[in-house]
CSV table of C-alpha atoms and ligand atoms in Angstrom, one decimal:
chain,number,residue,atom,x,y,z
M,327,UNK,CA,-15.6,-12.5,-27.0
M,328,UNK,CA,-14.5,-15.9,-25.8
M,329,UNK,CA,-12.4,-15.4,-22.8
M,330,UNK,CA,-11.9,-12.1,-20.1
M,331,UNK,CA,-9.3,-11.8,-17.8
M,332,UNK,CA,-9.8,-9.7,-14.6
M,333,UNK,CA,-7.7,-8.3,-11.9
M,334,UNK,CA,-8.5,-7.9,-8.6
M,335,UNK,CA,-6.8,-6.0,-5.6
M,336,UNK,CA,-5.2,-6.9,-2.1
M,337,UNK,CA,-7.2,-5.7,0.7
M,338,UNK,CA,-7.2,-4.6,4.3
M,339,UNK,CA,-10.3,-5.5,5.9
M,340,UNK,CA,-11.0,-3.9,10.0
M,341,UNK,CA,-8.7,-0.7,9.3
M,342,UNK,CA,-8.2,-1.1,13.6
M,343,UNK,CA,-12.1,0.1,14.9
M,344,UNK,CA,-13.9,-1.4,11.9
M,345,UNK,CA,-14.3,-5.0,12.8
M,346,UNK,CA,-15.9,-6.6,9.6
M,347,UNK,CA,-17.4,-3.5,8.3
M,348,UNK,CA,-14.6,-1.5,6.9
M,349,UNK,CA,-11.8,-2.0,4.1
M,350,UNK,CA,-9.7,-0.6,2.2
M,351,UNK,CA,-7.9,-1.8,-1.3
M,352,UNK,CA,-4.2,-1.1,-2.3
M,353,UNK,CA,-2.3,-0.9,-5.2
M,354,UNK,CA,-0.5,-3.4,-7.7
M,355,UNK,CA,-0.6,-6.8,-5.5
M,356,UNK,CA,-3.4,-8.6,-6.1
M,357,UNK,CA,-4.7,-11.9,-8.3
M,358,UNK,CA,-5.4,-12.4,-11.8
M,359,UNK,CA,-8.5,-15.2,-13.3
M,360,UNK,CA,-9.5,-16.1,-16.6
M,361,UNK,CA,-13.1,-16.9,-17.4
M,362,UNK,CA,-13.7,-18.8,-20.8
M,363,UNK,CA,-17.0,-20.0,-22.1
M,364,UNK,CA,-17.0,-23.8,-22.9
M,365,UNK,CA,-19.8,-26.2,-24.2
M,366,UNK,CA,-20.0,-28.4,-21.2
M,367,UNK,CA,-22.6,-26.6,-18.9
M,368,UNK,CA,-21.6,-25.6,-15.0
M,369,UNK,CA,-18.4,-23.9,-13.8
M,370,UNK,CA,-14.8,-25.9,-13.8
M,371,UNK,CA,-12.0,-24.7,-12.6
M,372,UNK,CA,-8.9,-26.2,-15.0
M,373,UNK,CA,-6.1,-24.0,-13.7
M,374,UNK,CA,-4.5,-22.9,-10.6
M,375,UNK,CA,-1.1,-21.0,-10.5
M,376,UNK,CA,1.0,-19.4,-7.4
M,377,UNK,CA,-0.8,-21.4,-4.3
M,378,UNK,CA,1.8,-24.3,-4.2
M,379,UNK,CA,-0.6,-26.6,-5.2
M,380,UNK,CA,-2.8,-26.1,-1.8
M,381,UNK,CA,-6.3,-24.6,-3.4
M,382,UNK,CA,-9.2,-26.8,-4.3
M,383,UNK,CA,-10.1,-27.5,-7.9
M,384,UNK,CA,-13.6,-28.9,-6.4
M,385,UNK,CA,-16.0,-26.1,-7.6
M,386,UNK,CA,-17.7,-26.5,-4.0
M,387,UNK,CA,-14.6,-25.8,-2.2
M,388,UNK,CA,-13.1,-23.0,-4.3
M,389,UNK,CA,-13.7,-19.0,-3.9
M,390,UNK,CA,-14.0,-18.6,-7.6
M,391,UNK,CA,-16.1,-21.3,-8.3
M,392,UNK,CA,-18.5,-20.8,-5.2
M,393,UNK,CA,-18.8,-17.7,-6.3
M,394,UNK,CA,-19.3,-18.1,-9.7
M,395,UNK,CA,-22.1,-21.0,-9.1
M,396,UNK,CA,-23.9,-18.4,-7.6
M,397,UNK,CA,-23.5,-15.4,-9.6
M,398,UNK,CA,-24.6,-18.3,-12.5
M,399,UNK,CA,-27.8,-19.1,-11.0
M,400,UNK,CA,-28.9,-15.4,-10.3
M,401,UNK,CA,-28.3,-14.8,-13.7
M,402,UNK,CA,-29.9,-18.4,-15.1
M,403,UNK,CA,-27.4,-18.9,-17.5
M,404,UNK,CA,-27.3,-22.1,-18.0
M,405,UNK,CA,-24.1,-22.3,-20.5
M,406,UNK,CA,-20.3,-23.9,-19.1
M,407,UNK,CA,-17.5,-21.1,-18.1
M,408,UNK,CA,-13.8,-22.6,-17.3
M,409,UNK,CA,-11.3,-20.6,-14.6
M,410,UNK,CA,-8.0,-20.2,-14.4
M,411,UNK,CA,-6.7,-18.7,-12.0
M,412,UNK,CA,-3.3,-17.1,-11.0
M,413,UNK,CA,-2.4,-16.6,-7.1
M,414,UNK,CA,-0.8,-13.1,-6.9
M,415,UNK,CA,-1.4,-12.8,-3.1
M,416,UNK,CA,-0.2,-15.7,-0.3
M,417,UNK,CA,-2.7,-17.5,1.1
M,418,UNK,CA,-3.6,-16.8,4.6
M,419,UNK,CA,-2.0,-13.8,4.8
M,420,UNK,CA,-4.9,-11.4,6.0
M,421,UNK,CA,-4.2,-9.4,2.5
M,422,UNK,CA,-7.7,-10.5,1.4
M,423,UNK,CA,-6.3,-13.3,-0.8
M,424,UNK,CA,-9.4,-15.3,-1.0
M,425,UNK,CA,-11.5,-12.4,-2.0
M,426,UNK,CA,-9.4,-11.1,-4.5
M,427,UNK,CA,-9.9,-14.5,-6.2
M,428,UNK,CA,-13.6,-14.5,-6.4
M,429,UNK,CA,-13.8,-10.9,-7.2
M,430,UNK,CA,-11.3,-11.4,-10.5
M,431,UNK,CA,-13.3,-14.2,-11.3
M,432,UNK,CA,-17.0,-12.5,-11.3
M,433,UNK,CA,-15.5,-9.3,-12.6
M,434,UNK,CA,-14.1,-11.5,-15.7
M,435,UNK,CA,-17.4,-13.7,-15.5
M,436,UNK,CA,-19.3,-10.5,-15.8
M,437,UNK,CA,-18.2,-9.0,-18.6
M,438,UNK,CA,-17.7,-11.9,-20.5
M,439,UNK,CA,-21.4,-12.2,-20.3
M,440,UNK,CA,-22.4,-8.6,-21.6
M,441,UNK,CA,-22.4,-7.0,-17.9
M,442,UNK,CA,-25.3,-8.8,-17.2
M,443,UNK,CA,-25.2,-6.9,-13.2
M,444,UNK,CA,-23.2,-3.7,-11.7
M,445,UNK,CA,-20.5,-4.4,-10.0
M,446,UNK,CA,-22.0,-3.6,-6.6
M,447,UNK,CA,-24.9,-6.6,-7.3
M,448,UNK,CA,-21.9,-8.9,-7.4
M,449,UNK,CA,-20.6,-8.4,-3.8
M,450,UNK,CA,-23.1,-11.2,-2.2
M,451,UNK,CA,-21.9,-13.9,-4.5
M,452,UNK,CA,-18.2,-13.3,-3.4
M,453,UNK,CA,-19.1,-13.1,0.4
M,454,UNK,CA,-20.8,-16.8,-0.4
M,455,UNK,CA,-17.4,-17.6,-1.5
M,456,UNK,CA,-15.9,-16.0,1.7
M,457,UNK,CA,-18.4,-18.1,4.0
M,458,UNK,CA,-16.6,-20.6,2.2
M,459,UNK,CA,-13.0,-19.4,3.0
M,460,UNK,CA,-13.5,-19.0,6.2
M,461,UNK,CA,-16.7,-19.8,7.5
M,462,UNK,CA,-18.0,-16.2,7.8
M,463,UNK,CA,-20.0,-14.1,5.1
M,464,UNK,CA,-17.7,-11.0,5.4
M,465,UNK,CA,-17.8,-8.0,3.4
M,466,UNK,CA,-15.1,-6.2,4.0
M,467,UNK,CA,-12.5,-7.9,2.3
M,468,UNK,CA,-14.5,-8.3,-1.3
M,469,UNK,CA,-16.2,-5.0,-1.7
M,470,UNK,CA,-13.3,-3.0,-1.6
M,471,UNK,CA,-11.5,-5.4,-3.7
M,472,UNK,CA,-14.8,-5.2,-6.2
M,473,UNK,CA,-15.3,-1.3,-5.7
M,474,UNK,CA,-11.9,0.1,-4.5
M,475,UNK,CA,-11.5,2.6,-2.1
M,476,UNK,CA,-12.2,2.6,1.3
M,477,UNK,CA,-15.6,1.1,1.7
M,478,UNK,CA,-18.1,0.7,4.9
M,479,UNK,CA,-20.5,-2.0,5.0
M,480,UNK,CA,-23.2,0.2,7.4
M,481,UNK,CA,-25.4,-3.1,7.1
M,482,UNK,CA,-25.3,-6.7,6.2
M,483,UNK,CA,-29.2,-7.6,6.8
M,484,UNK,CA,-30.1,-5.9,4.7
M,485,UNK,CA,-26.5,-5.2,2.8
M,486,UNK,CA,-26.0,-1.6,2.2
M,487,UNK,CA,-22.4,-0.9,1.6
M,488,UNK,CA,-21.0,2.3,0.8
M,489,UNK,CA,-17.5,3.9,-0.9
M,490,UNK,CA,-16.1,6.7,1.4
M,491,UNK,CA,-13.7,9.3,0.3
M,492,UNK,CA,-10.0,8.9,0.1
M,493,UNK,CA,-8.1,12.0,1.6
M,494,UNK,CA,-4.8,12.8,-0.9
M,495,UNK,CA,-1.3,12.1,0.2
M,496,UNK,CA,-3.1,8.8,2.3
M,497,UNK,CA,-0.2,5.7,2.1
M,498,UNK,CA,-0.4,2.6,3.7
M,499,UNK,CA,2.6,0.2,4.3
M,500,UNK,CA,1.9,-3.5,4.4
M,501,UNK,CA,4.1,-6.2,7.1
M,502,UNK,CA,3.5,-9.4,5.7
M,503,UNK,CA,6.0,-12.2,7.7
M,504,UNK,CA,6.2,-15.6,5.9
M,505,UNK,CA,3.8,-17.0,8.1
M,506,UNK,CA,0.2,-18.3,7.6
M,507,UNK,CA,-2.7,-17.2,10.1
M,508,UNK,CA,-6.0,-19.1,9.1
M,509,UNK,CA,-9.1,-16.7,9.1
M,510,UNK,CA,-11.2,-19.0,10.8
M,511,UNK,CA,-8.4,-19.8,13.7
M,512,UNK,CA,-8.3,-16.2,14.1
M,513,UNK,CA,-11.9,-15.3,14.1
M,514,UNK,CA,-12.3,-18.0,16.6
M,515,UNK,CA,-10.0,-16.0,19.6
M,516,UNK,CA,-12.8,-13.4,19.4
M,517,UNK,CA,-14.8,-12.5,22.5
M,518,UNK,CA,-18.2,-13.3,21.9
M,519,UNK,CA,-19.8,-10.4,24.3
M,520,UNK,CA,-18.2,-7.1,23.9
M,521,UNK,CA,-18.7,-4.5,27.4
M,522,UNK,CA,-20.4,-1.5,27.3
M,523,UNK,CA,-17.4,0.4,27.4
M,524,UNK,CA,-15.6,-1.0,24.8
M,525,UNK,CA,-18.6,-0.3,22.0
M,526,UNK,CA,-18.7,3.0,23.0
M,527,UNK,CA,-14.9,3.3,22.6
M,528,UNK,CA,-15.5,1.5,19.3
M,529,UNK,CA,-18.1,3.8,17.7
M,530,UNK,CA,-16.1,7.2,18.6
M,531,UNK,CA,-13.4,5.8,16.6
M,532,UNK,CA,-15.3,4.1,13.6
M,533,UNK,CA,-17.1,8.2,13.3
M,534,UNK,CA,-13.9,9.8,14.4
M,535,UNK,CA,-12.2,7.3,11.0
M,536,UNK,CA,-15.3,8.4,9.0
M,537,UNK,CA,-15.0,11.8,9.6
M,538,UNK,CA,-11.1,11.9,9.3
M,539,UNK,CA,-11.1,10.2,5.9
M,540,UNK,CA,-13.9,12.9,4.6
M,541,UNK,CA,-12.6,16.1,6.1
M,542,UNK,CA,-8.6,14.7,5.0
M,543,UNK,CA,-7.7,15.6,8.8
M,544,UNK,CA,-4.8,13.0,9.3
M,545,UNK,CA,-4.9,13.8,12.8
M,546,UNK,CA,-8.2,12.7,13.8
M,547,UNK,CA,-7.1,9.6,11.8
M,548,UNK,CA,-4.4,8.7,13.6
M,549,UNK,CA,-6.3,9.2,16.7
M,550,UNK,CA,-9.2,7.0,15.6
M,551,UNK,CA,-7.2,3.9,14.6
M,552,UNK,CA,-7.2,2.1,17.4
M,553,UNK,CA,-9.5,-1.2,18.1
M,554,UNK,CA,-10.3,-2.0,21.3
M,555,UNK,CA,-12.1,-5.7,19.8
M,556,UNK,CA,-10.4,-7.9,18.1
M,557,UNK,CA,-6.6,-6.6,18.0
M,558,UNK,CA,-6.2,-7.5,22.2
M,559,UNK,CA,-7.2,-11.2,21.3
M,560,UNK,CA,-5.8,-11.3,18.1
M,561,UNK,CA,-1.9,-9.2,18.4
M,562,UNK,CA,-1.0,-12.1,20.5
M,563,UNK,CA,-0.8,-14.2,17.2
M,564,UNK,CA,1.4,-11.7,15.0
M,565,UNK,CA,5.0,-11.7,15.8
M,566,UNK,CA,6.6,-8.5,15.9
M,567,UNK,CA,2.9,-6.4,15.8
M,568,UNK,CA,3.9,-5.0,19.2
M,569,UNK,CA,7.5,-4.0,18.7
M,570,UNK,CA,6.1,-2.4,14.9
M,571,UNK,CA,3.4,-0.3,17.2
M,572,UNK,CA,6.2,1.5,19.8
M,573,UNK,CA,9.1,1.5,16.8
M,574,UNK,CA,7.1,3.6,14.3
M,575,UNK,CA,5.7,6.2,16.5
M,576,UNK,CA,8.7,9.0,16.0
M,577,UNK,CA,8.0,8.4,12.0
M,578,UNK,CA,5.0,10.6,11.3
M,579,UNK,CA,2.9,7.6,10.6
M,580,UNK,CA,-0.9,7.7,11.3
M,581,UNK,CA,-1.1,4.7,13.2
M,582,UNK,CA,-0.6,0.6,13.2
M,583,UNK,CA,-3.3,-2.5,13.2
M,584,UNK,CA,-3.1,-5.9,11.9
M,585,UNK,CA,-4.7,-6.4,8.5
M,586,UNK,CA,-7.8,-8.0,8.3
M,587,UNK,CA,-7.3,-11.6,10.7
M,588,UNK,CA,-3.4,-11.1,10.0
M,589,UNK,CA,-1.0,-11.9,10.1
M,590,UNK,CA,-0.1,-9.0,7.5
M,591,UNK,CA,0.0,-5.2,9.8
M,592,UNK,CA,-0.7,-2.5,8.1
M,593,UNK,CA,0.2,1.0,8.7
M,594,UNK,CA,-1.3,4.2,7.2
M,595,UNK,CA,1.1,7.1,6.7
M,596,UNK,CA,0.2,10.6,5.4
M,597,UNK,CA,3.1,10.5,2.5
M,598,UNK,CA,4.9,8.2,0.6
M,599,UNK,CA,8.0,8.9,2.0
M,600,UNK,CA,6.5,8.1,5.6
M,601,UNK,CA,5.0,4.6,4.5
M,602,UNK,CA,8.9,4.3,3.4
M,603,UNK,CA,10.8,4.8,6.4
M,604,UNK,CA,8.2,2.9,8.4
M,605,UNK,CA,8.1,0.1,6.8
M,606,UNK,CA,12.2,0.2,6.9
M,607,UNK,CA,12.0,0.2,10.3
M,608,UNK,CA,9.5,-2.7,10.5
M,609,UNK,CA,12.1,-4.4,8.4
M,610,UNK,CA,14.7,-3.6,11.5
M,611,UNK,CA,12.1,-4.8,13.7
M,612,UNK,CA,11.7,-8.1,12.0
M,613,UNK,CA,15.5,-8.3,11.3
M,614,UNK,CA,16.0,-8.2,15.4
M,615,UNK,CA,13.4,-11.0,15.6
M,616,UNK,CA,14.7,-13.2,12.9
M,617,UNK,CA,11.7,-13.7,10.6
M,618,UNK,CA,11.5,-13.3,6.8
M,619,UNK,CA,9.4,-10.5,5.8
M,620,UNK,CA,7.6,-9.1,2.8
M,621,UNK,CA,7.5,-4.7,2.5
M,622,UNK,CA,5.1,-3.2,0.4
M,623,UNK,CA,4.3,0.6,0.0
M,624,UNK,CA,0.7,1.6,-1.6
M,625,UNK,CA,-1.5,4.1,-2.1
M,626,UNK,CA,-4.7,3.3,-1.7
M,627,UNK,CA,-6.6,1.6,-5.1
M,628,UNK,CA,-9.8,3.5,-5.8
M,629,UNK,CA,-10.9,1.9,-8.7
M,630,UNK,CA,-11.1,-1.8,-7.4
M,631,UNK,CA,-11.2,-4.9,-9.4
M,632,UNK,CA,-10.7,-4.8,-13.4
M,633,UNK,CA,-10.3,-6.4,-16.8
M,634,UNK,CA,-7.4,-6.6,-18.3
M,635,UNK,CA,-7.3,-8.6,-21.3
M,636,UNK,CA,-10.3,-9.7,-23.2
M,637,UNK,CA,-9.9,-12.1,-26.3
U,1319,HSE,N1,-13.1,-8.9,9.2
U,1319,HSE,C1,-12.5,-10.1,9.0
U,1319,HSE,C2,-11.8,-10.6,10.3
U,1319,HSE,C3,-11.5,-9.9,7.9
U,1319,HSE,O1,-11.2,-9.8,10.9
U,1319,HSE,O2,-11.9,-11.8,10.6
U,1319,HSE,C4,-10.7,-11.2,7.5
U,1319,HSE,O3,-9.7,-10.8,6.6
């Protein structure tokens, strides 16, 4: 084997009350890398598709080769790997685009090598890549693009991360508006202190999510989605978020919040056919305002990032 190519999925990262420690992957959308082994030692990146010519080829500076540098040296391997690798996902969007790229990349880099680590031994070398990104070491865009599913990070010193079950029937719809929100920018609006009030709020709803998801009650759910953190600072910076929270509410969906550091919302519904209609009328909504919009309906990805061509 000479050459893998891996897939790895979208992602929404905070699911409302889960600041940095919960995510979630979805279906179809996602990016694509190709890992080859060459003579010449290190990690180069030689092809970039689908990012408007914007990403780095500097191995420094880019998610798959930061990551790969590092999964390289765990491994001491001291052979030459080449990337490619094909933007599915906009940049910027708060779909996880920057994870999915290092995640394909170590998935394909992985296997190529004989499985050399599990998967879940992988996830520190893509949140390098995500201190990278965006200046923060978060988890909870990569490891449910690595494991699938929704997945809590319960700790990050040490890391002990942790797939949670996905109830049946459980649909998300995905806003994206043809804008760009930076990750850092968007991190950097966050209150630094949080008041007593508000962590307590916090936690009943990060349980009350926990417990939903496990006992399927969409109820509890829908009342647990709601983030009383980062979405005040943050819904300020996604146009339309508010007019999408009161417009969806006579649909049956579960509940509303802005997808990782947006500007992509997200909306979980307990059907297909509910994740449908809302995200038609977020298409009204966004109609009214006059911005360009991308829809997407998913159910939720359990089985994370994969190979899908090996040569
Ligand atoms: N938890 C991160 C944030 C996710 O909200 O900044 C970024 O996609």
């Amino acid at each position: 084997m000479k050459k893998v190519t891996a897939f790895a999925p979208a992602t929404v990262a905070n699911v409302s009350c889960g600041f940095d420690i919960l995510g979630f992957a979805v279906e179809e959308m996602g990016d694509k890398v190709t890992v080859s082994l060459a003579d010449e030692p290190g990690v180069r990146v030689v092809r970039i598709e689908g990012d408007g010519g914007r990403l780095p080829y500097e191995v420094d500076k880019n998610t798959c080769g930061v990551a790969l540098k590092a999964f390289l040296a765990a491994i001491d391997y001291k052979g030459g790997l080449e990337v490619e690798l094909y933007k599915g996902l906009p940049l910027g969007s708060g779909m996880g685009s920057s994870a999915a790229s290092s995640v394909a990349a170590l998935e394909a880099a992985n296997q190529l090598l004989g499985n050399p680590l599990d998967k879940k031994a992988l996830l520190p070398f893509a949140m390098k890549a995500e201190g990278v990104a965006c200046g923060a070491e978060h988890a909870d865009n990569v490891a449910p693009s690595l494991l699938g599913g929704f997945v809590l990070i319960r700790s990050y010193h040490p890391l002990d991360v942790t797939k949670l079950h996905v109830p049946k029937g459980l649909y998300c719809a995905l806003v994206h508006p043809h804008l760009e929100l930076n990750t850092a920018d968007s991190r950097s609006v966050l209150r630094q202190q949080v008041p007593l009030k508000d962590a307590i709020t916090q936690s009943g709803n990060i349980a009350g999510l926990v417990a939903g998801l496990y006992q399927e009650d969409m109820g509890l759910i829908s009342r647990s989605l709601q983030d009383v953190i980062a979405e005040p600072s943050r819904s300020v910076l996604i146009p339309g978020f508010d007019e999408i929270k009161s417009a969806i509410k006579e649909v049956g969906a579960l509940g509303v919040g802005i997808s990782g550091s947006g500007p992509t919302t997200f909306i979980l519904a307990p059907s297909r056919e509910v994740a449908e209609r809302a995200s038609e009328i977020c298409q009204e909504v966004f109609d009214k305002i006059g911005l360009e919009v991308d829809l997407y309906v998913s159910a939720v990805n359990t089985k994370g990032t994969y190979v899908i061509n090996k040569a």
